[in-house]
Amino acid sequence: MRLNHREKTFIAAGLAIAAGLAVYLFLVEPLTKRVERLRRQNAAAQAELTELRILADQYRALTAAKTRVKDRPAEQSPGLTPFSYLENLARETGLTGRIESMTPVASSPAEEGRSAPAEVDVRLNGIGLLELVRFLYRLEEGDPGFYVVNLNIRPRYLKPAVLDVSLRLAAPRSS
């Protein structure tokens, strides 16, 4: 069977359309979807990278601040002990009768070239949240350079606004 010129043209056009459709369905469309998915993943990865850089900067700043606080020498007067400083601070912040106990803690051995920090456990009974915040603020901003190592706050059962607080405080020893 012989095909005339017109029929050959239609068959060639049909084959060209089928080939174009096959190329689009099996090559172009999957590649387009993959490129779009990779662009979305790249944008998400860039956002995560930006967030990680911000967090890394914050971590470095906090680590430097921690090192500064731990390494600053105790700037206390010669006769001022941590206990007398804490008693004075309690009197200034209105917690005079609320200190149940102040106990020194056996310190770990010092690292190379550093003296071990002096640590004190302090128990405060029956204080309000505002009094605690004032005490902690004055403590950390004070001259001897105390910082809080551990803090436990327990509200009382019958009066939740009244707190019992246990603190472990540390201050660099004077060299």
mmCIF file of C-alpha atoms in Angstrom:
data_model
loop_
_atom_site.group_PDB
_atom_site.id
_atom_site.type_symbol
_atom_site.label_atom_id
_atom_site.label_comp_id
_atom_site.label_asym_id
_atom_site.label_seq_id
_atom_site.Cartn_x
_atom_site.Cartn_y
_atom_site.Cartn_z
ATOM 1 C CA MET A 1 0.000 0.000 0.000
ATOM 2 C CA ARG A 2 1.288 3.275 -1.094
ATOM 3 C CA LEU A 3 0.651 6.438 0.822
ATOM 4 C CA ASN A 4 0.161 9.663 -0.957
ATOM 5 C CA HIS A 5 1.975 12.833 -0.038
ATOM 6 C CA ARG A 6 -0.866 14.198 2.086
ATOM 7 C CA GLU A 7 -1.086 11.021 4.235
ATOM 8 C CA LYS A 8 2.709 11.009 4.737
ATOM 9 C CA THR A 9 2.516 14.585 5.955
ATOM 10 C CA PHE A 10 -0.208 13.752 8.490
ATOM 11 C CA ILE A 11 1.736 10.724 9.788
ATOM 12 C CA ALA A 12 4.947 12.762 10.065
ATOM 13 C CA ALA A 13 3.088 15.518 11.923
ATOM 14 C CA GLY A 14 1.497 12.939 14.261
ATOM 15 C CA LEU A 15 4.900 11.353 14.970
ATOM 16 C CA ALA A 16 6.431 14.782 15.612
ATOM 17 C CA ILE A 17 3.617 15.668 18.023
ATOM 18 C CA ALA A 18 3.941 12.290 19.802
ATOM 19 C CA ALA A 19 7.734 12.703 20.070
ATOM 20 C CA GLY A 20 7.354 16.265 21.391
ATOM 21 C CA LEU A 21 4.765 15.110 23.918
ATOM 22 C CA ALA A 22 7.009 12.225 25.036
ATOM 23 C CA VAL A 23 10.005 14.567 25.451
ATOM 24 C CA TYR A 24 7.887 17.001 27.478
ATOM 25 C CA LEU A 25 6.303 14.328 29.700
ATOM 26 C CA PHE A 26 9.437 12.264 30.323
ATOM 27 C CA LEU A 27 12.164 14.926 30.273
ATOM 28 C CA VAL A 28 11.065 18.552 30.590
ATOM 29 C CA GLU A 29 8.303 18.247 33.214
ATOM 30 C CA PRO A 30 10.316 16.075 35.694
ATOM 31 C CA LEU A 31 13.328 18.366 35.352
ATOM 32 C CA THR A 32 11.166 21.457 35.910
ATOM 33 C CA LYS A 33 9.637 19.925 39.049
ATOM 34 C CA ARG A 34 13.051 18.934 40.352
ATOM 35 C CA VAL A 35 14.490 22.424 39.754
ATOM 36 C CA GLU A 36 11.544 24.001 41.594
ATOM 37 C CA ARG A 37 11.921 21.564 44.519
ATOM 38 C CA LEU A 38 15.654 22.309 44.718
ATOM 39 C CA ARG A 39 14.960 26.056 44.717
ATOM 40 C CA ARG A 40 12.535 25.657 47.641
ATOM 41 C CA GLN A 41 15.058 23.509 49.542
ATOM 42 C CA ASN A 42 17.787 26.054 48.850
ATOM 43 C CA ALA A 43 15.631 28.897 50.183
ATOM 44 C CA ALA A 44 14.838 26.885 53.336
ATOM 45 C CA ALA A 45 18.517 26.014 53.795
ATOM 46 C CA GLN A 46 19.485 29.685 53.393
ATOM 47 C CA ALA A 47 16.936 30.671 56.063
ATOM 48 C CA GLU A 48 18.289 27.987 58.411
ATOM 49 C CA LEU A 49 21.854 29.117 57.736
ATOM 50 C CA THR A 50 20.941 32.710 58.566
ATOM 51 C CA GLU A 51 19.279 31.580 61.802
ATOM 52 C CA LEU A 52 22.290 29.410 62.692
ATOM 53 C CA ARG A 53 24.649 32.338 62.127
ATOM 54 C CA ILE A 54 22.533 34.532 64.425
ATOM 55 C CA LEU A 55 22.482 31.802 67.075
ATOM 56 C CA ALA A 56 26.247 31.302 66.730
ATOM 57 C CA ASP A 57 26.817 35.029 67.268
ATOM 58 C CA GLN A 58 24.567 34.962 70.329
ATOM 59 C CA TYR A 59 26.395 31.898 71.657
ATOM 60 C CA ARG A 60 29.781 33.584 71.211
ATOM 61 C CA ALA A 61 28.542 36.721 72.973
ATOM 62 C CA LEU A 62 27.120 34.717 75.873
ATOM 63 C CA THR A 63 30.287 32.626 76.163
ATOM 64 C CA ALA A 64 32.410 35.780 76.228
ATOM 65 C CA ALA A 65 30.146 37.332 78.879
ATOM 66 C CA LYS A 66 30.337 34.159 80.965
ATOM 67 C CA THR A 67 34.127 34.134 80.703
ATOM 68 C CA ARG A 68 34.295 37.811 81.699
ATOM 69 C CA VAL A 69 32.106 37.203 84.737
ATOM 70 C CA LYS A 70 34.010 34.113 85.845
ATOM 71 C CA ASP A 71 37.447 35.634 85.251
ATOM 72 C CA ARG A 72 36.886 39.042 86.812
ATOM 73 C CA PRO A 73 38.662 39.286 90.135
ATOM 74 C CA ALA A 74 36.725 39.707 93.312
ATOM 75 C CA GLU A 75 36.715 43.466 93.891
ATOM 76 C CA GLN A 76 35.813 43.345 97.523
ATOM 77 C CA SER A 77 37.203 45.306 100.359
ATOM 78 C CA PRO A 78 39.747 43.452 102.545
ATOM 79 C CA GLY A 79 37.411 42.801 105.477
ATOM 80 C CA LEU A 80 34.372 41.845 103.399
ATOM 81 C CA THR A 81 33.576 38.124 103.293
ATOM 82 C CA PRO A 82 30.914 36.595 101.058
ATOM 83 C CA PHE A 83 28.725 36.053 104.132
ATOM 84 C CA SER A 84 28.918 39.655 105.289
ATOM 85 C CA TYR A 85 28.317 40.869 101.733
ATOM 86 C CA LEU A 86 25.210 38.654 101.445
ATOM 87 C CA GLU A 87 23.955 39.827 104.851
ATOM 88 C CA ASN A 88 24.383 43.476 103.795
ATOM 89 C CA LEU A 89 22.647 42.766 100.501
ATOM 90 C CA ALA A 90 19.754 41.044 102.302
ATOM 91 C CA ARG A 91 19.402 44.041 104.611
ATOM 92 C CA GLU A 92 19.393 46.468 101.646
ATOM 93 C CA THR A 93 16.748 44.464 99.773
ATOM 94 C CA GLY A 94 14.517 43.891 102.809
ATOM 95 C CA LEU A 95 15.268 40.189 103.322
ATOM 96 C CA THR A 96 16.977 40.466 106.713
ATOM 97 C CA GLY A 97 14.947 37.868 108.616
ATOM 98 C CA ARG A 98 14.270 35.679 105.609
ATOM 99 C CA ILE A 99 17.709 34.053 105.253
ATOM 100 C CA GLU A 100 17.403 30.596 106.782
ATOM 101 C CA SER A 101 20.975 29.515 106.143
ATOM 102 C CA MET A 102 24.209 30.305 104.314
ATOM 103 C CA THR A 103 26.539 27.349 103.932
ATOM 104 C CA PRO A 104 29.926 27.333 102.196
ATOM 105 C CA VAL A 105 30.343 24.599 99.596
ATOM 106 C CA ALA A 106 33.531 22.599 99.208
ATOM 107 C CA SER A 107 34.957 23.773 95.909
ATOM 108 C CA SER A 108 36.491 21.663 93.174
ATOM 109 C CA PRO A 109 40.203 21.985 92.421
ATOM 110 C CA ALA A 110 41.182 24.980 90.327
ATOM 111 C CA GLU A 111 41.967 24.783 86.623
ATOM 112 C CA GLU A 112 45.312 25.844 85.191
ATOM 113 C CA GLY A 113 46.131 29.380 86.286
ATOM 114 C CA ARG A 114 42.691 30.031 87.760
ATOM 115 C CA SER A 115 41.544 29.995 91.318
ATOM 116 C CA ALA A 116 38.426 27.986 92.052
ATOM 117 C CA PRO A 117 35.284 30.042 92.671
ATOM 118 C CA ALA A 118 34.004 30.386 96.225
ATOM 119 C CA GLU A 119 30.520 28.850 96.396
ATOM 120 C CA VAL A 120 27.815 29.401 98.984
ATOM 121 C CA ASP A 121 24.413 27.738 99.389
ATOM 122 C CA VAL A 122 21.757 30.218 100.529
ATOM 123 C CA ARG A 123 18.216 29.360 101.635
ATOM 124 C CA LEU A 124 15.569 32.096 101.698
ATOM 125 C CA ASN A 125 12.143 31.417 103.223
ATOM 126 C CA GLY A 126 8.863 33.233 102.803
ATOM 127 C CA ILE A 127 9.785 35.834 100.199
ATOM 128 C CA GLY A 128 7.811 37.312 97.311
ATOM 129 C CA LEU A 129 8.767 37.187 93.669
ATOM 130 C CA LEU A 130 9.545 40.916 93.513
ATOM 131 C CA GLU A 131 11.873 40.627 96.529
ATOM 132 C CA LEU A 132 13.647 37.669 94.900
ATOM 133 C CA VAL A 133 14.099 39.552 91.623
ATOM 134 C CA ARG A 134 15.507 42.591 93.453
ATOM 135 C CA PHE A 135 17.887 40.384 95.450
ATOM 136 C CA LEU A 136 19.140 38.507 92.353
ATOM 137 C CA TYR A 137 19.555 41.705 90.352
ATOM 138 C CA ARG A 138 21.563 43.400 93.105
ATOM 139 C CA LEU A 139 23.552 40.193 93.607
ATOM 140 C CA GLU A 140 24.651 39.878 89.993
ATOM 141 C CA GLU A 141 25.301 43.592 89.560
ATOM 142 C CA GLY A 142 27.235 43.907 92.822
ATOM 143 C CA ASP A 143 30.972 44.451 93.210
ATOM 144 C CA PRO A 144 32.177 40.990 94.322
ATOM 145 C CA GLY A 145 30.902 39.464 91.100
ATOM 146 C CA PHE A 146 28.572 36.770 92.413
ATOM 147 C CA TYR A 147 26.735 34.694 89.873
ATOM 148 C CA VAL A 148 23.992 32.118 90.316
ATOM 149 C CA VAL A 149 25.067 28.527 89.750
ATOM 150 C CA ASN A 150 21.807 26.851 90.772
ATOM 151 C CA LEU A 151 18.363 28.230 91.621
ATOM 152 C CA ASN A 152 15.372 26.313 93.021
ATOM 153 C CA ILE A 153 12.109 28.139 93.664
ATOM 154 C CA ARG A 154 9.248 26.428 95.478
ATOM 155 C CA PRO A 155 5.895 28.140 96.099
ATOM 156 C CA ARG A 156 4.217 27.340 99.393
ATOM 157 C CA TYR A 157 1.229 25.050 99.248
ATOM 158 C CA LEU A 158 -1.306 27.277 100.989
ATOM 159 C CA LYS A 159 0.128 30.613 99.766
ATOM 160 C CA PRO A 160 1.553 30.234 96.243
ATOM 161 C CA ALA A 161 2.667 33.892 96.196
ATOM 162 C CA VAL A 162 5.119 33.124 99.022
ATOM 163 C CA LEU A 163 8.298 31.396 97.858
ATOM 164 C CA ASP A 164 10.997 29.276 99.441
ATOM 165 C CA VAL A 165 14.233 29.668 97.474
ATOM 166 C CA SER A 166 17.505 27.727 97.431
ATOM 167 C CA LEU A 167 20.466 29.336 95.668
ATOM 168 C CA ARG A 168 23.995 28.242 94.990
ATOM 169 C CA LEU A 169 26.104 31.332 94.442
ATOM 170 C CA ALA A 170 29.665 31.526 93.242
ATOM 171 C CA ALA A 171 32.196 34.336 93.228
ATOM 172 C CA PRO A 172 35.777 34.245 91.956
ATOM 173 C CA ARG A 173 38.276 34.062 94.764
ATOM 174 C CA SER A 174 40.641 36.972 95.010
ATOM 175 C CA SER A 175 44.088 35.943 93.788
#
